[in-house]
Every structure is written in structure tokens, then in C-alpha cells.
PDB file of N, CA, C and O in Angstrom:
ATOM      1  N   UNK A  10      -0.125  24.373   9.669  1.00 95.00           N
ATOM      2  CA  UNK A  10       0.887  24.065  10.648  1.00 95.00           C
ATOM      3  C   UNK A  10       0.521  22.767  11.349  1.00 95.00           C
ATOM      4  O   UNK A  10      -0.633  22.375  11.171  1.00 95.00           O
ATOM      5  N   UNK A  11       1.355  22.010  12.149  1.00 96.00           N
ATOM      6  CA  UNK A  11       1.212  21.051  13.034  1.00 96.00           C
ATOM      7  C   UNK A  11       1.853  21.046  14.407  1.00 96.00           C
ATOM      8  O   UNK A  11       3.019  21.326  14.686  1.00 96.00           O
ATOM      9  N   UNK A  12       0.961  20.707  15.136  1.00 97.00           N
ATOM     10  CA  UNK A  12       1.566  20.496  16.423  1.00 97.00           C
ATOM     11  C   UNK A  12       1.616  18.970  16.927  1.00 97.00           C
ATOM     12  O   UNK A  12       0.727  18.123  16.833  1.00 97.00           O
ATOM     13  N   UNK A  13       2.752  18.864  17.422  1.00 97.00           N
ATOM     14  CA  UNK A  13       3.443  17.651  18.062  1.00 97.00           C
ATOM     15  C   UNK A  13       3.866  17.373  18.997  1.00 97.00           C
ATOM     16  O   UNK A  13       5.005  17.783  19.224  1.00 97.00           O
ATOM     17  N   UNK A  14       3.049  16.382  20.215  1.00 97.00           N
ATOM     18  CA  UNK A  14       3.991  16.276  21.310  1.00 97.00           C
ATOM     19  C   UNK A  14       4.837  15.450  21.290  1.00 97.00           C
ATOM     20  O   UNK A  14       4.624  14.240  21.223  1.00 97.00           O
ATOM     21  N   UNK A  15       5.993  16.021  21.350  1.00 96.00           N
ATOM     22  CA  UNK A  15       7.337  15.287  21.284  1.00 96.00           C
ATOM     23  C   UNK A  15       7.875  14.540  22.172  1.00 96.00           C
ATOM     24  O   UNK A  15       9.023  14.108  22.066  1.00 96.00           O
ATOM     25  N   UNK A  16       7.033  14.283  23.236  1.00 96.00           N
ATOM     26  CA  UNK A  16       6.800  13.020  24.936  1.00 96.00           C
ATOM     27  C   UNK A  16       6.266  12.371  24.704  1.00 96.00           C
ATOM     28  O   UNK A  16       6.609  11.215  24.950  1.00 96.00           O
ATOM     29  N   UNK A  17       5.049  12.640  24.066  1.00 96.00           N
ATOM     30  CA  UNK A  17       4.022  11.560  24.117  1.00 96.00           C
ATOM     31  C   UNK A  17       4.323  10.354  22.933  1.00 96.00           C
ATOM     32  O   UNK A  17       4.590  10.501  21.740  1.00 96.00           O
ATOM     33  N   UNK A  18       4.163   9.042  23.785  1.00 96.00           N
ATOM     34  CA  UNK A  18       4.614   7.554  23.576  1.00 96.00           C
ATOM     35  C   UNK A  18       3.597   7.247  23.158  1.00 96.00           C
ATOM     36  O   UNK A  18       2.665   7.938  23.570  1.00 96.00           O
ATOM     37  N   UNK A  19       3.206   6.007  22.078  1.00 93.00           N
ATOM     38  CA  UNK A  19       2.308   5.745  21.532  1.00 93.00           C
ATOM     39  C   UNK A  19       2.650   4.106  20.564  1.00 93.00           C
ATOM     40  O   UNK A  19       3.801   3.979  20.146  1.00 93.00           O
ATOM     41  N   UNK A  20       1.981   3.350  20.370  1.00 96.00           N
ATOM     42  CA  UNK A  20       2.116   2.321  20.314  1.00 96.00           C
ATOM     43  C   UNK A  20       1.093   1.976  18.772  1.00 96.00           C
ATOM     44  O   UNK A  20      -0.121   1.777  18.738  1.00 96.00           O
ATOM     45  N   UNK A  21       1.939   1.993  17.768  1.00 94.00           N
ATOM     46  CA  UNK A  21       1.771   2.166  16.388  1.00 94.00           C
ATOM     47  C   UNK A  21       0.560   0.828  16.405  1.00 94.00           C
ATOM     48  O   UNK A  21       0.724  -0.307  16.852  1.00 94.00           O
ATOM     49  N   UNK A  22      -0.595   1.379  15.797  1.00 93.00           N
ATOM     50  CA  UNK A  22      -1.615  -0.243  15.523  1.00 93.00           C
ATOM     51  C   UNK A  22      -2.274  -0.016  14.206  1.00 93.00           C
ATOM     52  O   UNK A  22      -3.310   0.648  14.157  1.00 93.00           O
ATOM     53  N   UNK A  23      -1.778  -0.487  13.221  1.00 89.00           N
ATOM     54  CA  UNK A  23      -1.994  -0.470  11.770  1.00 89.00           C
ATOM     55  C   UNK A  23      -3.811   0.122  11.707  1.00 89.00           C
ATOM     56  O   UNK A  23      -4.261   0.998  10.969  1.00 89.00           O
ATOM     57  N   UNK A  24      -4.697  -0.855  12.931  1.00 87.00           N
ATOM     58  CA  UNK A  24      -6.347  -0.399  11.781  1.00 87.00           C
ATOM     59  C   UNK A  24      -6.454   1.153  12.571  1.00 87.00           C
ATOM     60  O   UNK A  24      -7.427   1.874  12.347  1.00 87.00           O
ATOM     61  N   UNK A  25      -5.689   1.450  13.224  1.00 86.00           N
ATOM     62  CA  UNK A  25      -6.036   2.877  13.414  1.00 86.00           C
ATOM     63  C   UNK A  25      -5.329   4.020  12.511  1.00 86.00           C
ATOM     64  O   UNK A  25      -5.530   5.192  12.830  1.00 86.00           O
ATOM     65  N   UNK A  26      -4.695   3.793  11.651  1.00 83.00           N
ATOM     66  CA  UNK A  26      -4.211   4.780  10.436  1.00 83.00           C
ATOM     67  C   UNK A  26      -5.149   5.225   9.672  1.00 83.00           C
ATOM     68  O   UNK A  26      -6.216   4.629   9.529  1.00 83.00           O
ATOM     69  N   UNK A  27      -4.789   6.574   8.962  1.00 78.00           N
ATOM     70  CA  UNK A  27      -6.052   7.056   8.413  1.00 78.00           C
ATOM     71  C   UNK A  27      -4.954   7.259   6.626  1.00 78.00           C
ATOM     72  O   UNK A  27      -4.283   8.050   5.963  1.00 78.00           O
ATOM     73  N   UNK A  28      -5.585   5.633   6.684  1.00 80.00           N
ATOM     74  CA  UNK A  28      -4.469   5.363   5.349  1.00 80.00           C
ATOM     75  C   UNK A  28      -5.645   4.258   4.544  1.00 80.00           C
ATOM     76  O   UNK A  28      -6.583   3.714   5.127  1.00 80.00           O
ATOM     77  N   UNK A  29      -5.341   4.123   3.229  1.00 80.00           N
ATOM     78  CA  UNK A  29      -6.247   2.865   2.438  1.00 80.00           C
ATOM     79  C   UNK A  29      -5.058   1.224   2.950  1.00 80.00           C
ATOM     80  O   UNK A  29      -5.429   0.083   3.224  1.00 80.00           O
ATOM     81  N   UNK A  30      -4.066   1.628   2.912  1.00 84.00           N
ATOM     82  CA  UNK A  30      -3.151   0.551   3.188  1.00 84.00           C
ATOM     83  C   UNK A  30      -3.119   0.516   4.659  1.00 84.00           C
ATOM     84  O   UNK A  30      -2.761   1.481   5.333  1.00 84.00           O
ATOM     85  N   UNK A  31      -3.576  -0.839   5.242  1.00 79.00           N
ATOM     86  CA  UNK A  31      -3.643  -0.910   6.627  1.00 79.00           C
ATOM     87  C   UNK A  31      -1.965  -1.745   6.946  1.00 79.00           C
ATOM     88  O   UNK A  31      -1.940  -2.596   7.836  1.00 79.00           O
ATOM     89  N   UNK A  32      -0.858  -1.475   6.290  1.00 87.00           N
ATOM     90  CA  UNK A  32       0.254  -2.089   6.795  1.00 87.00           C
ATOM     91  C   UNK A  32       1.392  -1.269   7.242  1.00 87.00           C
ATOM     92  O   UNK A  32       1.758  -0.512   6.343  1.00 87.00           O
ATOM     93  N   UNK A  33       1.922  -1.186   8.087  1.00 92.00           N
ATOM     94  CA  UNK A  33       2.962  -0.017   8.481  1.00 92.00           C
ATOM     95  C   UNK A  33       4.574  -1.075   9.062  1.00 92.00           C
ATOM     96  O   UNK A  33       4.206  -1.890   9.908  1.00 92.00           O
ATOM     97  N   UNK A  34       5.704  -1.151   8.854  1.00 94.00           N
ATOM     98  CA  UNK A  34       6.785  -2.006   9.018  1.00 94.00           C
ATOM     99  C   UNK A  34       6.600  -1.217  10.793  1.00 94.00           C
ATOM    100  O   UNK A  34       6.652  -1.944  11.785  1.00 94.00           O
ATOM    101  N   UNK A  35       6.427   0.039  10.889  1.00 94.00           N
ATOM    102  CA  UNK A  35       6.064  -0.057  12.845  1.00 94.00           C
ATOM    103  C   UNK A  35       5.035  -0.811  13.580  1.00 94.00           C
ATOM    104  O   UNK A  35       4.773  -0.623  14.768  1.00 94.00           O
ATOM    105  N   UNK A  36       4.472  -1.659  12.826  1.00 94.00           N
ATOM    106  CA  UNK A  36       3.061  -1.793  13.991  1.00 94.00           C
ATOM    107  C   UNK A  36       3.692  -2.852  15.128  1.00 94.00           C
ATOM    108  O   UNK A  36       4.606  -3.675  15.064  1.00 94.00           O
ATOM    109  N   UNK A  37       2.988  -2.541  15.950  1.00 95.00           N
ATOM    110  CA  UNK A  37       3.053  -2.912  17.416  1.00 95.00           C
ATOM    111  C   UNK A  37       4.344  -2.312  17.855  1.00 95.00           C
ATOM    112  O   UNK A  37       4.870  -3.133  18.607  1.00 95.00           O
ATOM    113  N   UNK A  38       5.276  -1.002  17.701  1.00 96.00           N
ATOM    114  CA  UNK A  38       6.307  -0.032  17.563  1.00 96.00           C
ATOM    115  C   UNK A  38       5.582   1.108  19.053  1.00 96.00           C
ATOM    116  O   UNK A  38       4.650   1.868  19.316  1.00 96.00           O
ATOM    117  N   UNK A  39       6.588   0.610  19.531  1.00 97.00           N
ATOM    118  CA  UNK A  39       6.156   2.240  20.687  1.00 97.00           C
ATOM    119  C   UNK A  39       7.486   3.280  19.850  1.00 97.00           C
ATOM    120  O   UNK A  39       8.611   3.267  19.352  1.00 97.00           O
ATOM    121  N   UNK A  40       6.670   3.845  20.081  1.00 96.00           N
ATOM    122  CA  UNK A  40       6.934   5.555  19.001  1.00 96.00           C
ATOM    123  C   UNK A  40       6.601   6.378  20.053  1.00 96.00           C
ATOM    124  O   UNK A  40       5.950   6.126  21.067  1.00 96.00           O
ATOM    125  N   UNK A  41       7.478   8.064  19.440  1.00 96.00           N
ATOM    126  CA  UNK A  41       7.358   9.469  20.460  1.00 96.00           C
ATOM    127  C   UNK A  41       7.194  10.137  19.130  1.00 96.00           C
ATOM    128  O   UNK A  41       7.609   9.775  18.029  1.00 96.00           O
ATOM    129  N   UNK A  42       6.442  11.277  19.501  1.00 95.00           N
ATOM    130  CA  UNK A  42       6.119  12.526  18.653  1.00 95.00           C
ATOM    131  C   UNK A  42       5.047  11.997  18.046  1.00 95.00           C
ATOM    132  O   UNK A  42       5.183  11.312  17.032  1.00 95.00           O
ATOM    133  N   UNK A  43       3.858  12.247  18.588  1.00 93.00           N
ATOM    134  CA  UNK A  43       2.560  12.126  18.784  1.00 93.00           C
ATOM    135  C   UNK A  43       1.932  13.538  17.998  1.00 93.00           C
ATOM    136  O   UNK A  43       1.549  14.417  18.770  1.00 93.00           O
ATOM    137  N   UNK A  44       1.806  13.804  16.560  1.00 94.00           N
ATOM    138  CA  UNK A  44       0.819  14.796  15.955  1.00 94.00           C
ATOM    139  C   UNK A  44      -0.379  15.085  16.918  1.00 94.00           C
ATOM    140  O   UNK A  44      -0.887  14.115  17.482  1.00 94.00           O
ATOM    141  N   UNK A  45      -0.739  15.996  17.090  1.00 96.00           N
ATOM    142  CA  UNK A  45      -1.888  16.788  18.203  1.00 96.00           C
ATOM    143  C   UNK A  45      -2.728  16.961  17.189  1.00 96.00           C
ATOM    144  O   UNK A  45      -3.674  16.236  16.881  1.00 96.00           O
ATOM    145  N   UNK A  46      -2.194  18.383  16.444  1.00 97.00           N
ATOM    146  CA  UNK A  46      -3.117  19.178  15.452  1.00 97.00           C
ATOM    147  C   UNK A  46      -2.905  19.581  13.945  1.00 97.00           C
ATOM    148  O   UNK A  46      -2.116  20.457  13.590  1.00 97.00           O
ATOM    149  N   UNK A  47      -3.645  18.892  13.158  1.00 96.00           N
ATOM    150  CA  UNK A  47      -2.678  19.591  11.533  1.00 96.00           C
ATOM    151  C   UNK A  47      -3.744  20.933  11.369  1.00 96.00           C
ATOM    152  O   UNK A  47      -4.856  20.781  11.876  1.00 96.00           O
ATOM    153  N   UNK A  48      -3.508  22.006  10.807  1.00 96.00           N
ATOM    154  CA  UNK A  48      -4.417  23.144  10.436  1.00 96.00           C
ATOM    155  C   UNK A  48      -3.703  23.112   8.912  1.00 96.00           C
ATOM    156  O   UNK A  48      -2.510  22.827   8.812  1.00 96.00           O
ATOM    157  N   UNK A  49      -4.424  23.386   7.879  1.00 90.00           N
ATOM    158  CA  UNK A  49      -4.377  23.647   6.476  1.00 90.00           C
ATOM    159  C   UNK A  49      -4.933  24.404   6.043  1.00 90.00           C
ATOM    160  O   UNK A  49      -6.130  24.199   5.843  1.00 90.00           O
ATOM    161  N   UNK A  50      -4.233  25.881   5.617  1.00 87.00           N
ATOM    162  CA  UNK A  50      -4.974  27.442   5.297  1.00 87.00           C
ATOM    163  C   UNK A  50      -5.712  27.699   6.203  1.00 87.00           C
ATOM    164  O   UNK A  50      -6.745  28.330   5.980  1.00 87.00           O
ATOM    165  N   UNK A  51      -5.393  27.296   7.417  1.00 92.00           N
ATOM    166  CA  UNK A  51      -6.610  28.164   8.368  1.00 92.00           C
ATOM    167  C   UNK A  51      -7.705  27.114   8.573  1.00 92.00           C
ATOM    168  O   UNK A  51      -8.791  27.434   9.055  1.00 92.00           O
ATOM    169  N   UNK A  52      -7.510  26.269   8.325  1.00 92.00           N
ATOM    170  CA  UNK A  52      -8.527  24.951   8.301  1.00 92.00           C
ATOM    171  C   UNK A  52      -8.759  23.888   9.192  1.00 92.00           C
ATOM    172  O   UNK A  52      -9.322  22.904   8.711  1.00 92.00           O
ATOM    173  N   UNK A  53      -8.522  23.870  10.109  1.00 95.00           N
ATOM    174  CA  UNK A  53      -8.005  22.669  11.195  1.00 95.00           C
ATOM    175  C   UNK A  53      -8.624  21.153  10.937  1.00 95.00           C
ATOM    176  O   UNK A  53      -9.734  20.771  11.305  1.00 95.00           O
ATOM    177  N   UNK A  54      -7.534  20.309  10.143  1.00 94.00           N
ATOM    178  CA  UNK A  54      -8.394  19.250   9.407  1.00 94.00           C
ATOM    179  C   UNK A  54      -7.907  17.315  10.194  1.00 94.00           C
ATOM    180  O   UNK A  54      -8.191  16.182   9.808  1.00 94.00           O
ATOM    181  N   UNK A  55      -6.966  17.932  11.571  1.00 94.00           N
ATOM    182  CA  UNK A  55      -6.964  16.906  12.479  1.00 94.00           C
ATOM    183  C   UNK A  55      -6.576  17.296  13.803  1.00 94.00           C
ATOM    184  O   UNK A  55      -5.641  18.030  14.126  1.00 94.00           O
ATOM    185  N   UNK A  56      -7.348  16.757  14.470  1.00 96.00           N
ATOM    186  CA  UNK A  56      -7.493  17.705  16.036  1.00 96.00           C
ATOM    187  C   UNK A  56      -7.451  16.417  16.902  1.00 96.00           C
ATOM    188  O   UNK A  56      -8.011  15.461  16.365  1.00 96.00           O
ATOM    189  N   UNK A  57      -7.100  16.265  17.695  1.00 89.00           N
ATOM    190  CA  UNK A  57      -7.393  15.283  18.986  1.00 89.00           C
ATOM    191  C   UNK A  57      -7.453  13.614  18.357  1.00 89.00           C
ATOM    192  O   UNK A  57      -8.101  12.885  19.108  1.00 89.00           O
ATOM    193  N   UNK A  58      -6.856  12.865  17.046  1.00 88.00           N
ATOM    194  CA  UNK A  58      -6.978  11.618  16.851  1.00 88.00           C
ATOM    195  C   UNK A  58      -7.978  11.481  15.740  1.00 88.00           C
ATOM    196  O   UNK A  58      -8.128  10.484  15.033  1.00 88.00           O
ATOM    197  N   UNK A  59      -8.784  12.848  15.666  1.00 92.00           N
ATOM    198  CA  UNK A  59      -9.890  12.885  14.723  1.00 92.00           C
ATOM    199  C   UNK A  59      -9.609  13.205  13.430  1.00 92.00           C
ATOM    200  O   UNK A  59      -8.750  14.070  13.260  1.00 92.00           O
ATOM    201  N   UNK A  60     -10.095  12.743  12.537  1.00 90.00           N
ATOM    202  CA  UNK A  60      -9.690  13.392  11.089  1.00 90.00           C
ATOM    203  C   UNK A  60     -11.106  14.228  10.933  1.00 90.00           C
ATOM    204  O   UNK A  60     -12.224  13.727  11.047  1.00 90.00           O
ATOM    205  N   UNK A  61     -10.806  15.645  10.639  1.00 95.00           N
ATOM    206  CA  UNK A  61     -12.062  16.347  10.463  1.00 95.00           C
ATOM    207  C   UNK A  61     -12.164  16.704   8.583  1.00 95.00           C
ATOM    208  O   UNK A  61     -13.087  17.103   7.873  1.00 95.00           O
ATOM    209  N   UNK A  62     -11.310  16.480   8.416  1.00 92.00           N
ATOM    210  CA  UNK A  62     -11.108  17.168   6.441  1.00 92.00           C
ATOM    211  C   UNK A  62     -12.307  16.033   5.709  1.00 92.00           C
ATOM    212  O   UNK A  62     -12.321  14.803   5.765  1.00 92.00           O
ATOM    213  N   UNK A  63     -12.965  16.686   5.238  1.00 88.00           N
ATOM    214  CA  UNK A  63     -13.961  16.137   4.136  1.00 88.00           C
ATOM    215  C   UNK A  63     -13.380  15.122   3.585  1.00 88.00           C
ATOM    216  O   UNK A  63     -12.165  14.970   3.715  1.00 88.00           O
ATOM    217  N   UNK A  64     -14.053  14.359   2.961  1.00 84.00           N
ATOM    218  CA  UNK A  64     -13.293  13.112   1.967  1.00 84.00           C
ATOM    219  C   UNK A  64     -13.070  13.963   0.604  1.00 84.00           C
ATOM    220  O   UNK A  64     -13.920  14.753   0.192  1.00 84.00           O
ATOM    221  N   UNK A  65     -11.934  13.738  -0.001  1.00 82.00           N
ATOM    222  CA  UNK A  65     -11.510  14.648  -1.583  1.00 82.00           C
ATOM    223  C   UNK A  65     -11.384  16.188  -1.632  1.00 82.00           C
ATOM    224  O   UNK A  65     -11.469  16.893  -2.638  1.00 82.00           O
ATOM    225  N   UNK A  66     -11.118  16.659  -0.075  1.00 83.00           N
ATOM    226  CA  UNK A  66     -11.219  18.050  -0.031  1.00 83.00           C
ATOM    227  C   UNK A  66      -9.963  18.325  -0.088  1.00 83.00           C
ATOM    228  O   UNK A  66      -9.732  19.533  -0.115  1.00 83.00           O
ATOM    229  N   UNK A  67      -8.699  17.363  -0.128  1.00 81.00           N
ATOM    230  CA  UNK A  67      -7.438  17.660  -0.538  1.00 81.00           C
ATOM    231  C   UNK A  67      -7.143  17.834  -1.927  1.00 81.00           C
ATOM    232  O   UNK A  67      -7.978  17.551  -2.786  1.00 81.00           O
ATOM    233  N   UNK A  68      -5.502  18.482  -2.324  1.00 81.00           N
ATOM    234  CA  UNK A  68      -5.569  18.480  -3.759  1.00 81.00           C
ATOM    235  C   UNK A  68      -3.622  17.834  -3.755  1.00 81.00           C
ATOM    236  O   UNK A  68      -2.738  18.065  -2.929  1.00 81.00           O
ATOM    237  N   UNK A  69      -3.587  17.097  -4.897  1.00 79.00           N
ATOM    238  CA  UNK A  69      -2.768  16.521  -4.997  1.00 79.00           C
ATOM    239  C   UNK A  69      -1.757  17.742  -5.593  1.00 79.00           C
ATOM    240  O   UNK A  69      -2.222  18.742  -6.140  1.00 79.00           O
ATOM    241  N   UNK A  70      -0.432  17.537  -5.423  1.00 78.00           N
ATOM    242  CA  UNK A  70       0.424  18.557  -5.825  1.00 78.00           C
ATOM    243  C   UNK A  70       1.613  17.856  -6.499  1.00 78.00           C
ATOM    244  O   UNK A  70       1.959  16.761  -6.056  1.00 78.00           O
ATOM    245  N   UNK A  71       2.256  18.398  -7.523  1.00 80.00           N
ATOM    246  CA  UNK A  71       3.436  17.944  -8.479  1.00 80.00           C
ATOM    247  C   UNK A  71       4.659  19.505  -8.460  1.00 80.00           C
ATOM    248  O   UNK A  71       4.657  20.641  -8.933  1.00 80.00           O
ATOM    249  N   UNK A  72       5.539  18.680  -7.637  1.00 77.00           N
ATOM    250  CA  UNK A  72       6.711  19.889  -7.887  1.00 77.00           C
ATOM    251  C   UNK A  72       6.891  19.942  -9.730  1.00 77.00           C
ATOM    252  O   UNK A  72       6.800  18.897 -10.375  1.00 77.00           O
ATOM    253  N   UNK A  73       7.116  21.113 -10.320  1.00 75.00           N
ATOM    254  CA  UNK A  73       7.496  21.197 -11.460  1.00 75.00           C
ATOM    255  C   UNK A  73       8.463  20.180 -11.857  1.00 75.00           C
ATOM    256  O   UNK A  73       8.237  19.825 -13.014  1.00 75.00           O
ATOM    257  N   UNK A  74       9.523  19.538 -11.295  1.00 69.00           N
ATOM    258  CA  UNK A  74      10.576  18.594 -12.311  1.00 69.00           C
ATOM    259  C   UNK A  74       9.910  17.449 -12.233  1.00 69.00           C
ATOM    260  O   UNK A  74      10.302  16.551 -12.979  1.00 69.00           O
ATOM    261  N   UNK A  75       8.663  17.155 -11.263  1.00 59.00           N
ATOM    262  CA  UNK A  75       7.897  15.544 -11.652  1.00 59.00           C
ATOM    263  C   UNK A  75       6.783  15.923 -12.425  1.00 59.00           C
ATOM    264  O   UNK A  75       5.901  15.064 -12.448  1.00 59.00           O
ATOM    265  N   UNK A  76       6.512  17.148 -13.190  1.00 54.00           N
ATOM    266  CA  UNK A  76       5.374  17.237 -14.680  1.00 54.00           C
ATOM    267  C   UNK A  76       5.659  17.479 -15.546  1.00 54.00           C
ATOM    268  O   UNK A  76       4.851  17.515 -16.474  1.00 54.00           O
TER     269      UNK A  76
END
């Protein structure tokens, strides 16, 4: 699940993404709905700005009509 505060304002800055591509068409974008917490199976793998999930501990997924 995720939680989102949907008030909280925030001001998009590309090197803080937790992305390999540091380019976003928002940066320098004040934005609302601010992600808090992602949990995955019971897993809580971003909490407070932090990314806590292992590196490669995700698994990539293919709906059946894209395999």
C-alpha cells in the first residue's frame, strides 16, 4: 500500500529522485501529493524520503498480452 499526503507541496529537484535518469519535464515544479510510505507484502520499502528496499530486491513483472 501507499500513503500520500495530499497537502503537502513540494518542489520537484531532479538529483533527489530515486531514478538512474536524473531528468524529470517537472523539475523546479511545485507539486501536491507527497508519497509518505510505500509497504510491499508487508515490507515497508519507503518511509520518510528514505528508500529502504535492497538494491535488486524488486522483480520485474509482464502482464500476459506483453509476453
Amino acid at each position: 500500500y501507499i500513503e500520500v499526503d495530499v497537502d503537502a507541496a513540494f518542489v520537484v529537484d531532479p538529483l533527489q529522485m530515486f531514478s538512474k535518469v536524473q531528468w524529470t519535464p517537472f523539475a523546479q515544479r511545485r507539486l501536491f501529493g507527497q508519497v509518505q510510505r510505500v509497504v510491499l507484502r508487508g515490507v515497508p520499502v519507503f518511509a520518510e524520503g528514505e528508500l529502504l528496499a535492497e538494491p535488486g530486491s524488486g522483480a520485474l513483472l509482464f502482464r500476459a498480452w506483453l509476453s
